[in-house]
GROMACS .gro file of C-alpha atoms in nm:
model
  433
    1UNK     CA    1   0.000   0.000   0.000
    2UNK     CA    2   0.122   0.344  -0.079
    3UNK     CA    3   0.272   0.551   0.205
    4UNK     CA    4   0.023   0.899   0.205
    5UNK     CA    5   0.242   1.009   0.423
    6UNK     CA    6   0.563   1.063   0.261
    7UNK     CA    7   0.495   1.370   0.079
    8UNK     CA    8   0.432   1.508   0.384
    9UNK     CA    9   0.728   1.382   0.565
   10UNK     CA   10   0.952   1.507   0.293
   11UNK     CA   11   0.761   1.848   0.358
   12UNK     CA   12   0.886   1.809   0.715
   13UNK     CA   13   1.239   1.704   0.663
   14UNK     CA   14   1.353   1.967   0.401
   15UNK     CA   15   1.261   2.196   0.679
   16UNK     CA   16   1.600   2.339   0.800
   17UNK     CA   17   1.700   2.310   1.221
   18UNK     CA   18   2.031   2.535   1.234
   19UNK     CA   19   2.121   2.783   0.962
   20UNK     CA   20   2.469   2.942   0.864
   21UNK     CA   21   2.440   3.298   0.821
   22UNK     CA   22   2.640   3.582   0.707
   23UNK     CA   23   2.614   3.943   0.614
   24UNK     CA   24   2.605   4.123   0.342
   25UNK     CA   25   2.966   4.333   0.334
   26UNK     CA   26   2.944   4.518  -0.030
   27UNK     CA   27   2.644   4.574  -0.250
   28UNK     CA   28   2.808   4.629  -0.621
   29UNK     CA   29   2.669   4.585  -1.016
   30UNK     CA   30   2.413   4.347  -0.950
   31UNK     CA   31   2.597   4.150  -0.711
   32UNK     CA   32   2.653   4.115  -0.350
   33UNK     CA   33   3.006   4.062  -0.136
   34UNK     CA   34   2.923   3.873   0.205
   35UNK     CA   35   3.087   3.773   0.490
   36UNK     CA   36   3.088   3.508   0.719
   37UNK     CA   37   2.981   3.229   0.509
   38UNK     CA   38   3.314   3.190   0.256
   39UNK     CA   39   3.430   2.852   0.521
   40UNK     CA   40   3.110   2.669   0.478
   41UNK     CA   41   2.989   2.745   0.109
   42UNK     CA   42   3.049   2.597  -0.154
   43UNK     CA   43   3.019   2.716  -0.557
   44UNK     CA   44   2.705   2.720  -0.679
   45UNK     CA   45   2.560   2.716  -0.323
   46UNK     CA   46   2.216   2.859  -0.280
   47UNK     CA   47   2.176   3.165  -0.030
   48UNK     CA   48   1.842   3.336   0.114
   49UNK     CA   49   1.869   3.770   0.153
   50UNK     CA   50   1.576   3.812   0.292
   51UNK     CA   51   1.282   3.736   0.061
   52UNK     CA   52   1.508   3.671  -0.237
   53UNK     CA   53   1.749   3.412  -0.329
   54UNK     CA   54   2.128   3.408  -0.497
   55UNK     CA   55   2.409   3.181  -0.574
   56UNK     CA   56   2.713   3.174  -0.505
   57UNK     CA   57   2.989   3.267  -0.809
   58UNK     CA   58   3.280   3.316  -0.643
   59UNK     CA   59   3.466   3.197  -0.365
   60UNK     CA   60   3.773   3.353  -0.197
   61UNK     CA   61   3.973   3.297   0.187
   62UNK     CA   62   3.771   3.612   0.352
   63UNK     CA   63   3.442   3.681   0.126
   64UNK     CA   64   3.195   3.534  -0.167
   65UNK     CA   65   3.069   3.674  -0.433
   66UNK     CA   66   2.706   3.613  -0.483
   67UNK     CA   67   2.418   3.718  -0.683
   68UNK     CA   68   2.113   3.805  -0.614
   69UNK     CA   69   1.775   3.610  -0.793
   70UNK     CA   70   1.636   3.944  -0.782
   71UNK     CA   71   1.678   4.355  -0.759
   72UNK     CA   72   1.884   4.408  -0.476
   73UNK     CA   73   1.693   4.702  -0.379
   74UNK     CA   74   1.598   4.762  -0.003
   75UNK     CA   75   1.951   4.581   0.082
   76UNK     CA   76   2.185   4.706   0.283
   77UNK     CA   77   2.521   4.654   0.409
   78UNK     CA   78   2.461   4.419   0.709
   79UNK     CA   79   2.197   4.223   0.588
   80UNK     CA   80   2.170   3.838   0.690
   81UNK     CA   81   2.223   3.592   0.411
   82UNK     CA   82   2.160   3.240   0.531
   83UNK     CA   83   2.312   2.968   0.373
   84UNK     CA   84   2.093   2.729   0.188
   85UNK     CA   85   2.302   2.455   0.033
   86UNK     CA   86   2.326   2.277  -0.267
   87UNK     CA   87   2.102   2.406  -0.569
   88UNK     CA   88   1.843   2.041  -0.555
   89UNK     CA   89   1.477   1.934  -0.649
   90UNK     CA   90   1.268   1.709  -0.526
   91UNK     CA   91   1.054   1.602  -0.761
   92UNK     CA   92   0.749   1.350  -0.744
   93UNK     CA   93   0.524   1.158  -0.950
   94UNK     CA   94   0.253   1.333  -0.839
   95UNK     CA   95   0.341   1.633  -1.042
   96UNK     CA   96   0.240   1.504  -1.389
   97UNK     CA   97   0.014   1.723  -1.509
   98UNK     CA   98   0.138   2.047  -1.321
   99UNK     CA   99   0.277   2.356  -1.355
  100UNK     CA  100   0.620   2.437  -1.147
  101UNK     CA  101   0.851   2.668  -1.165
  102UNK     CA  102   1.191   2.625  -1.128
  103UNK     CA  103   1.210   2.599  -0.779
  104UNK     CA  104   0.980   2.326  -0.750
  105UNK     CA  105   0.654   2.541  -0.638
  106UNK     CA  106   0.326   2.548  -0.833
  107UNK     CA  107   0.229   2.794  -1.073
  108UNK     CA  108  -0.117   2.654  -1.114
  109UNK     CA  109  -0.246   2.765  -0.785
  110UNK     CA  110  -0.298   2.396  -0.641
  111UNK     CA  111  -0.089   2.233  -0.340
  112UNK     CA  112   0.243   2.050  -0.484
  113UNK     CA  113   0.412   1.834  -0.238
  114UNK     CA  114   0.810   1.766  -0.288
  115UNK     CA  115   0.896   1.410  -0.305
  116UNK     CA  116   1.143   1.196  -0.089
  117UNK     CA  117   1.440   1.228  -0.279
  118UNK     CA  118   1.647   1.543  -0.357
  119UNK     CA  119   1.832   1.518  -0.657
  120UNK     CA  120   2.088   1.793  -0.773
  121UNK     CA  121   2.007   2.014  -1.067
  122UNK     CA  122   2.325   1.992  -1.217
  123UNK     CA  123   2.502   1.653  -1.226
  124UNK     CA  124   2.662   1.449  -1.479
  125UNK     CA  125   2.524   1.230  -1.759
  126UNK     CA  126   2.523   0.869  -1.726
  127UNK     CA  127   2.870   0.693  -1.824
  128UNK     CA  128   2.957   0.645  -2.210
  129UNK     CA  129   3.014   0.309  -2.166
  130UNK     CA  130   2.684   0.196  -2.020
  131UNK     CA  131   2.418   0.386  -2.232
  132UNK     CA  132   2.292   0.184  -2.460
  133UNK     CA  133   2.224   0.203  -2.840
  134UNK     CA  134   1.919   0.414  -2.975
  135UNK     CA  135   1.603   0.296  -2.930
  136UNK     CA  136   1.294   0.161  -3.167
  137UNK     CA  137   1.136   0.417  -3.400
  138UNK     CA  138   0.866   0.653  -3.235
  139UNK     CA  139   0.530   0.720  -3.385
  140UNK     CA  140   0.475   1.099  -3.374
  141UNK     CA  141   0.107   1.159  -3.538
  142UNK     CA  142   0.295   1.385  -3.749
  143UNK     CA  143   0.354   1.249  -4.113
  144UNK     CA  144   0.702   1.372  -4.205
  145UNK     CA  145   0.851   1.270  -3.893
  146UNK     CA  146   0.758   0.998  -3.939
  147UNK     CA  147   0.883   0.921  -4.279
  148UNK     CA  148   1.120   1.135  -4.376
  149UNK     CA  149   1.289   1.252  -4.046
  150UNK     CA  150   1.216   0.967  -3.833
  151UNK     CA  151   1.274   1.010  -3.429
  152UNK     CA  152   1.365   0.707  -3.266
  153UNK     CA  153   1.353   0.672  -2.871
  154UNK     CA  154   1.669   0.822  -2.692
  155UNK     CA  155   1.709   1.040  -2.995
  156UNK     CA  156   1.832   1.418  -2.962
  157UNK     CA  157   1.710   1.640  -3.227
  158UNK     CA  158   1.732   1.980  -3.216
  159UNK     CA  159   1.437   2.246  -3.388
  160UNK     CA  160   1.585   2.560  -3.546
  161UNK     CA  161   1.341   2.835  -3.602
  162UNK     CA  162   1.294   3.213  -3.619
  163UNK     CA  163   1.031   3.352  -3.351
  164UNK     CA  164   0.635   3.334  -3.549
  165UNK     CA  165   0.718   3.079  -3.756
  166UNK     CA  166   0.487   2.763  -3.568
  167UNK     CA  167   0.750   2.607  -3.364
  168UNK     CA  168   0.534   2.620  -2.984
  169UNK     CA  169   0.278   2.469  -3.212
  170UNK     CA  170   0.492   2.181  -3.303
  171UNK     CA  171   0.657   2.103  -2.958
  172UNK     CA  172   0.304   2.102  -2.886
  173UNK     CA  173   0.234   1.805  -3.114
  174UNK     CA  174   0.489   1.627  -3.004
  175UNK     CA  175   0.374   1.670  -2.705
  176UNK     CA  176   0.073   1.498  -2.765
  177UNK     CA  177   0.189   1.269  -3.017
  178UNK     CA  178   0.500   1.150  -2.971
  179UNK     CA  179   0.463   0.760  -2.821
  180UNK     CA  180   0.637   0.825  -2.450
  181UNK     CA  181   0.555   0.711  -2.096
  182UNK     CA  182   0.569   1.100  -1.966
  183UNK     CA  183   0.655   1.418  -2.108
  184UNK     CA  184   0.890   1.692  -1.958
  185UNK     CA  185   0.865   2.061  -2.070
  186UNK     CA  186   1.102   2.355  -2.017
  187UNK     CA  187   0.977   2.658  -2.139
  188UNK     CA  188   1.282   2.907  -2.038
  189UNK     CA  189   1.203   3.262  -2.061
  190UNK     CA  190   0.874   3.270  -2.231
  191UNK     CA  191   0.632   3.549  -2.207
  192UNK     CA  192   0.401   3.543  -1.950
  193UNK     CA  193   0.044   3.552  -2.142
  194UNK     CA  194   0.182   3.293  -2.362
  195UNK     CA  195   0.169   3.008  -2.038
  196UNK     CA  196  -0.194   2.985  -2.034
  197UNK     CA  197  -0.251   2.963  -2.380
  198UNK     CA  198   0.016   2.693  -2.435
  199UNK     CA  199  -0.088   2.481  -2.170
  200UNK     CA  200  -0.464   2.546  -2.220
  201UNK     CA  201  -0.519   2.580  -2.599
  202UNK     CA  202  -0.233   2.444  -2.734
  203UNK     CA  203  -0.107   2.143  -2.566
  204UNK     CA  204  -0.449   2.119  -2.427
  205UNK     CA  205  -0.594   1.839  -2.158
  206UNK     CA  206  -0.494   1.540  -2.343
  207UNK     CA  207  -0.116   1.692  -2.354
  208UNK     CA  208  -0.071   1.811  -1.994
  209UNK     CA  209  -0.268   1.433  -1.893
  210UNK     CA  210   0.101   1.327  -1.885
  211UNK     CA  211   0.281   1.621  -1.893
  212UNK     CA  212   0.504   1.830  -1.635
  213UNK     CA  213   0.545   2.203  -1.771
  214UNK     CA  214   0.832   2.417  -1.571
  215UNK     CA  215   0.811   2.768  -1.622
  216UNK     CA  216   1.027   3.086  -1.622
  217UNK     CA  217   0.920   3.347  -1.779
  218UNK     CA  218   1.100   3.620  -1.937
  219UNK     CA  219   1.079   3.909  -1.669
  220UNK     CA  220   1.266   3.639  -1.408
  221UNK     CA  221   1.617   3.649  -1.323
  222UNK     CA  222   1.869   3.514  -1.515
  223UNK     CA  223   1.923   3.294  -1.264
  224UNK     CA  224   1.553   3.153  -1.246
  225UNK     CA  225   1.559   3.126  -1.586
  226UNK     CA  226   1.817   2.937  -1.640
  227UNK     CA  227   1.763   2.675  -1.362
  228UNK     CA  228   1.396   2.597  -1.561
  229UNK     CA  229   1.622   2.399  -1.808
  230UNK     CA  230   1.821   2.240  -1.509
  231UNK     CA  231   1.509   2.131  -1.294
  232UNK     CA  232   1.318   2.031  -1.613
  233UNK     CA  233   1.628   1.776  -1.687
  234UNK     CA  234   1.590   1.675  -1.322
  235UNK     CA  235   1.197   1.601  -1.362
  236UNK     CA  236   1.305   1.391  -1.643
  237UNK     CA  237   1.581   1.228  -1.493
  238UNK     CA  238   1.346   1.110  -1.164
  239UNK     CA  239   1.117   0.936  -1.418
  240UNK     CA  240   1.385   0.826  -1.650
  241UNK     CA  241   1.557   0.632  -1.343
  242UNK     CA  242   1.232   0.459  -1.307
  243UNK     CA  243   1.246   0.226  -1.602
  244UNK     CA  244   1.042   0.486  -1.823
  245UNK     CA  245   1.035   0.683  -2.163
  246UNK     CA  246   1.077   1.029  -2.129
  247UNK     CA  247   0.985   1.311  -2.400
  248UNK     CA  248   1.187   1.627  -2.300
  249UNK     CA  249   1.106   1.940  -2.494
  250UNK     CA  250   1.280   2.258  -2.449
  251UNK     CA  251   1.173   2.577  -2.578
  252UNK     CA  252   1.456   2.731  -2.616
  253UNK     CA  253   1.784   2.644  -2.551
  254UNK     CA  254   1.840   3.051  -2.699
  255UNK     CA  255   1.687   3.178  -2.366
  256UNK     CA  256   1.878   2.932  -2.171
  257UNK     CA  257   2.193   3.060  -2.318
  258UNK     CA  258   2.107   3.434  -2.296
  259UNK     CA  259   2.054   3.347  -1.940
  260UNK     CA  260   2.367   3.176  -1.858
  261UNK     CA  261   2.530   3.480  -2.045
  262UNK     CA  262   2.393   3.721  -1.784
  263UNK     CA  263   2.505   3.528  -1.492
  264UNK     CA  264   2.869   3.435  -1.634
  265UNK     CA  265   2.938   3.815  -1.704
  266UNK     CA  266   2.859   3.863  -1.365
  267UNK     CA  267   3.072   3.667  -1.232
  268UNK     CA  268   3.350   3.816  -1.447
  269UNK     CA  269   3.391   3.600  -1.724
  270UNK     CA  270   3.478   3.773  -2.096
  271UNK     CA  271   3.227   3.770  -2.393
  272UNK     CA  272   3.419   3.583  -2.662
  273UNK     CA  273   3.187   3.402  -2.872
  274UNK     CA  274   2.980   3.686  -3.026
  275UNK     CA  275   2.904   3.805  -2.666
  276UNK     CA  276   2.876   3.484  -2.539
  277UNK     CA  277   3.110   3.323  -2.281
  278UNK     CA  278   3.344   3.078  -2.317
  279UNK     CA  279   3.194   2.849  -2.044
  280UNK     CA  280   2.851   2.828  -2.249
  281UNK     CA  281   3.020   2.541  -2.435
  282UNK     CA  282   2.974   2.323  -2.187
  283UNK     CA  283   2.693   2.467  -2.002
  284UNK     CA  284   2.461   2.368  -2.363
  285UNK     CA  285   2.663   2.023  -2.390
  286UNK     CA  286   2.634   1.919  -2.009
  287UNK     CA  287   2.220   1.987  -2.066
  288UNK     CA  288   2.169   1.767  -2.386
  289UNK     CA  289   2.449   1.473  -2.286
  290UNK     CA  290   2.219   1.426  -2.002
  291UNK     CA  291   1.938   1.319  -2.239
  292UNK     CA  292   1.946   1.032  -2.437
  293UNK     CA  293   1.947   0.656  -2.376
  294UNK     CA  294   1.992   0.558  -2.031
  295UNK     CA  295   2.205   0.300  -1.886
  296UNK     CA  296   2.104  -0.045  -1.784
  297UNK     CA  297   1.781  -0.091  -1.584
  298UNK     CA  298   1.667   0.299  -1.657
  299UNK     CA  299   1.457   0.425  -1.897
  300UNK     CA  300   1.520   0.663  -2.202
  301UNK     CA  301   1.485   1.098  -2.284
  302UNK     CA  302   1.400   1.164  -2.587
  303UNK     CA  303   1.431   1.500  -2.657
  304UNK     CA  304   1.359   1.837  -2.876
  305UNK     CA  305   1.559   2.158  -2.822
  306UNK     CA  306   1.467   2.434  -2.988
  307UNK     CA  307   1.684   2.729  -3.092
  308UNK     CA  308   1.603   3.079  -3.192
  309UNK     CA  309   1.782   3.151  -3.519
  310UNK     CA  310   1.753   3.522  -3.622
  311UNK     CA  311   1.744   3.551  -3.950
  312UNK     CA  312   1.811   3.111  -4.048
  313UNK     CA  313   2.231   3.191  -3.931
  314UNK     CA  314   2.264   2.823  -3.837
  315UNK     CA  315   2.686   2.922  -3.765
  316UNK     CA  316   2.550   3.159  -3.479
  317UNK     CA  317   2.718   3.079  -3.136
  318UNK     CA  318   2.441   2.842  -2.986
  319UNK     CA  319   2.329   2.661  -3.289
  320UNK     CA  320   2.652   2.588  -3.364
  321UNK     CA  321   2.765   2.422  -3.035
  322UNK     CA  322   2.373   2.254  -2.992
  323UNK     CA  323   2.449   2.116  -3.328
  324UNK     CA  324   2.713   1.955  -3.262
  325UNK     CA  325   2.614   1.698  -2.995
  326UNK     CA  326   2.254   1.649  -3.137
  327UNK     CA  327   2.142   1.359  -3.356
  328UNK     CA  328   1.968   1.578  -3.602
  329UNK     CA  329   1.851   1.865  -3.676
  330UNK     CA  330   1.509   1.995  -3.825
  331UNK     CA  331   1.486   2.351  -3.970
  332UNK     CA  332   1.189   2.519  -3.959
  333UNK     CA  333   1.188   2.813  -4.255
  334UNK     CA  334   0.966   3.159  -4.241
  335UNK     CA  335   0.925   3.130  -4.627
  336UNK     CA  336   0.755   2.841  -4.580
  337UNK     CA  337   0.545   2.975  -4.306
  338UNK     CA  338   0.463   3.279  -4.474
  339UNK     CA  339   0.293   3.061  -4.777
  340UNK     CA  340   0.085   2.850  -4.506
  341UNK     CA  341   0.225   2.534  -4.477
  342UNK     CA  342   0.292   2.425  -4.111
  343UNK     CA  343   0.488   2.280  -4.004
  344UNK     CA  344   0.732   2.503  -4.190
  345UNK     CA  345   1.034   2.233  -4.218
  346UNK     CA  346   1.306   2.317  -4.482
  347UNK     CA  347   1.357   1.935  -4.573
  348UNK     CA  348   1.650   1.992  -4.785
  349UNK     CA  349   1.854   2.140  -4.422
  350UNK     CA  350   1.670   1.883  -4.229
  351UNK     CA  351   1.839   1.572  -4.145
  352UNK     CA  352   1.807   1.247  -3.906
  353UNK     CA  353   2.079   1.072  -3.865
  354UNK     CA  354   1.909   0.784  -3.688
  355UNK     CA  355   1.895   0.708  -4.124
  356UNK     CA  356   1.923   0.459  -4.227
  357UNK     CA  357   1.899   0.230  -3.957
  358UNK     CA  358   1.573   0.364  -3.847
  359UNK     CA  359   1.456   0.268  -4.158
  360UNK     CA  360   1.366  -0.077  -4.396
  361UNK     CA  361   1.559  -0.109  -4.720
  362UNK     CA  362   1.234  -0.017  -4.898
  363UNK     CA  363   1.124   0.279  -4.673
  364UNK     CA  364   1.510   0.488  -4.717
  365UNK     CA  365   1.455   0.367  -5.109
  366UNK     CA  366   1.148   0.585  -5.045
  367UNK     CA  367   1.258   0.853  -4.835
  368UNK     CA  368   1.551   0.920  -5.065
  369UNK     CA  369   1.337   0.923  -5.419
  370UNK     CA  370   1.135   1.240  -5.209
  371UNK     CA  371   1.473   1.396  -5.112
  372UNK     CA  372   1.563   1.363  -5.429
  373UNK     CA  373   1.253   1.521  -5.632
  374UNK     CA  374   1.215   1.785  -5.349
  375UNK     CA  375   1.596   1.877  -5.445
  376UNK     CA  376   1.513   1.874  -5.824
  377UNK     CA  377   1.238   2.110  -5.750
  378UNK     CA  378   1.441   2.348  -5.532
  379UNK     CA  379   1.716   2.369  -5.802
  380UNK     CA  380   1.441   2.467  -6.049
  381UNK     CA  381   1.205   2.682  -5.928
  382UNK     CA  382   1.293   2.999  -5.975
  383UNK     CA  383   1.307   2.931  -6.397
  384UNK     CA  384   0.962   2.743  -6.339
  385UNK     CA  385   0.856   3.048  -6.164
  386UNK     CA  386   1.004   3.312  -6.445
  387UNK     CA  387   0.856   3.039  -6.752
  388UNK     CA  388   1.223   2.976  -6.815
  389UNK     CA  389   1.211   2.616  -6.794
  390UNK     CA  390   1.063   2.414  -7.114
  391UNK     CA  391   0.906   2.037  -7.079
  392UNK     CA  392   1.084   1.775  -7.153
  393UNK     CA  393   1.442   1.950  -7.068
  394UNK     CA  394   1.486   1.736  -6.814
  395UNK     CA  395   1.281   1.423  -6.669
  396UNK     CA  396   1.362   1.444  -6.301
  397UNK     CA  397   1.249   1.767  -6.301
  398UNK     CA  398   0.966   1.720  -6.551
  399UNK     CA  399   0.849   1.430  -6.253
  400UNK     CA  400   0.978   1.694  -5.991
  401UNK     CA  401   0.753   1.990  -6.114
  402UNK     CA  402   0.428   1.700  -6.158
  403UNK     CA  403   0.454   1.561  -5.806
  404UNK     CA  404   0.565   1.900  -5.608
  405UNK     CA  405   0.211   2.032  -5.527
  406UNK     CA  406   0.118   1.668  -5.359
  407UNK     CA  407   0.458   1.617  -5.206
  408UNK     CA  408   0.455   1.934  -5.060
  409UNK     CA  409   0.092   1.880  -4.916
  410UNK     CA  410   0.225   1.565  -4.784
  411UNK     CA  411   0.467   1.762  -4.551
  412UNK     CA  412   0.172   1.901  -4.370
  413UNK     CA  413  -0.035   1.645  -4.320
  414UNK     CA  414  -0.090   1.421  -3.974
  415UNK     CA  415   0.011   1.117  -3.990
  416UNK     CA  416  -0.316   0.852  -4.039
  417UNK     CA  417  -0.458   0.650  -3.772
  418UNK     CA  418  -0.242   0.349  -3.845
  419UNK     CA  419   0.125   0.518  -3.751
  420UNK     CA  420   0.448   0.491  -3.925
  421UNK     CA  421   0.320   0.222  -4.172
  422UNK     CA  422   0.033   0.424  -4.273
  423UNK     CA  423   0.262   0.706  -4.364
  424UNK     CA  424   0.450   0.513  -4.563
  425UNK     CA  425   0.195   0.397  -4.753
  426UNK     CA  426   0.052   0.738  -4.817
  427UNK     CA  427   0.425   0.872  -4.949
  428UNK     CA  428   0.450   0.584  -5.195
  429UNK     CA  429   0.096   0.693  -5.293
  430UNK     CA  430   0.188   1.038  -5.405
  431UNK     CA  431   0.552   0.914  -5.536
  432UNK     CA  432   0.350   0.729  -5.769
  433UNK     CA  433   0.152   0.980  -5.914
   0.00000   0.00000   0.00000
């Protein structure tokens, strides 16, 4: 029988009985020199001023730096900081289908209980050598993913889109279509009327059914903002270590960056990667190693980052470096968008690379014939367009030109009721025309 009481008791325990404290010695640019705590902390330690949090950044033999989760206004020199420890969660199975934020408390205006376990927000991935091998191929409910960029469990994709251009709207999908046990969702820095609408209109009941959303929006602190992506990875890790399938969606990895910008300059790091710092290599690596397959006896994350790309520069800073440890990439296109057809993926700049395994001999025979009529196409339009381009010049793209309108169509479509197998069927169909 399950133990009612253990939400409570972890309630209980987390509930400190002696407290360090120090005081606040210089208030300076956003951050805060204290006193009296530099023997007992440790970096990255959490600290209470009063009704606002910090961290601590740096660490020297008579003082810390810290900074505040918050305006430092009101402070003063003198002021207690108490010690706080370790930056953890505590998350529980009870919050599927909740709203947090990242410090574990509801945003939904319902009672959230912490569970028995705290687990850091920041910890390593599991070791190399005992993850195992990508999963089985996913059903998504959307057509093209299924076909032609196929997601397999434990896969890492990332989604690289300008802002208006439908991406929310297909995380959202995912959300409810992707075939997982639970699904994790970060949204870092997002404006606040957008919450509601997301969780209400867009992902709707049957999404949040078996969803966790954690929230920052974009008028937080850098600092709250940033942990969203490390608690979210934490909410997924506490269900991945229970044997199950994990969908982690992250909206955006941008903000998270931006963020982690913010509190790196602060702590007096230089901007050398187009104002970024040098640390944010690892900071964007150490999130998305942590997803993937699990090791023996756990379960899998699957998961989508998204990226902001201002103006489709796929060699900025943080598409660059997400890039690099994903296992695809999907680019969504506001050309595209602008002519109505969502989702607004750029096939051609689009890759899996769970191809070709992920895939029969007949299905890649298929999936390459599209790439390669879709590429025909996009080497001819513009002389279609301008009546440059006479019949019978060229048969691929004389079949390119016939089957575009259909094939095109076919990127926007749901998948049918019968998965995977159904969309197969349905690209052959319009290959055939």
């Amino acid at each position: 029988m399950a133990d009612v009481f253990s939400p409570l008791r972890a309630q209980i325990a987390a509930i400190p009985v002696v407290s360090a404290v120090g005081r606040v010695a210089e208030i300076s640019r956003g951050t805060l020199r204290v006193r009296g705590l530099e023997k007992l902390a440790r970096q990255g330690d959490q600290v209470r001023i009063g009704e606002i949090g910090g961290e601590v950044l740096q660490l020297s033999a008579d003082e810390m730096v810290v900074l505040a989760n918050g305006s430092p206004d009101g402070l003063a020199i003198g002021t207690p900081v108490e010690l706080a420890g370790p930056a953890e969660i505590s998350p529980d199975d009870s919050w599927i289908g909740r709203i947090i934020d990242p410090n574990g408390r509801p945003l939904d205006g319902k009672p959230l209980f912490r569970g028995p376990v705290a687990r850091p927000l920041r910890t390593e991935a599991p070791p190399a050598a005992q993850r195992r091998a990508l999963g089985e191929r996913l059903s998504t409910g959307i057509a093209v993913f299924d076909t032609l960029l196929p997601l397999v469990r434990g896969q890492r994709i990332g989604l690289f889109a300008g802002s208006g251009v439908g991406k929310s709207s297909l995380l959202a999908k995912f959300a409810r279509g992707v075939a997982a046990d639970i699904v994790v969702i970060a949204l870092v820095g997002e404006r606040g009327r957008e919450l509601r609408e997301f969780t209400e209109r867009v992902l709707g009941p049957a999404g949040m059914a078996r969803s966790v959303v954690v929230a920052a929006t974009s008028d937080q602190p850098a600092l709250t903002r940033r942990r969203c992506a490390y608690t979210a990875m934490a909410v997924a890790e506490h269900f991945r270590d229970q044997g199950l399938h994990v969908l982690f969606l992250a909206d955006s990895i941008t903000r998270f960056a931006e963020a982690h910008r913010e509190v790196a300059l602060a702590a007096g790091e230089s901007s050398a990667l187009r104002g970024f710092p040098p640390s944010l290599n690892q900071a964007i690596m150490g999130l998305a190693e942590r997803s993937g397959p699990g090791p023996k006896d756990a379960g899998d994350i699957t998961a989508v980052f998204s990226v902001l790309v201002a103006g489709s520069d796929m060699e900025e800073p943080v598409a660059d470096i997400l890039r690099g440890v994903l296992d695809g990439h999907v680019v969504m296109d506001r050309k595209i968008a602008e002519r109505g057809r969502y989702p607004a993926i750029d096939l051609l700049r689009s890759v899996s690379r769970s191809l070709p395994h992920a895939a029969s001999q007949e299905e890649n025979a298929l999936i390459a014939e599209a790439r390669r009529l879709l590429g025909a196409w996009d080497r001819a339009e513009m002389m279609v367009q301008a009546g440059l381009y006479t019949k019978g010049s060229d048969a691929t793209i004389d079949a390119a030109i016939k089957i575009w309108p259909a094939l095109d169509a076919f990127l926007a479509e749901d998948a049918p009721s019968d998965g995977v197998s159904g969309s197969f069927r349905r690209l052959a169909t319009v290959l055939e025309q």
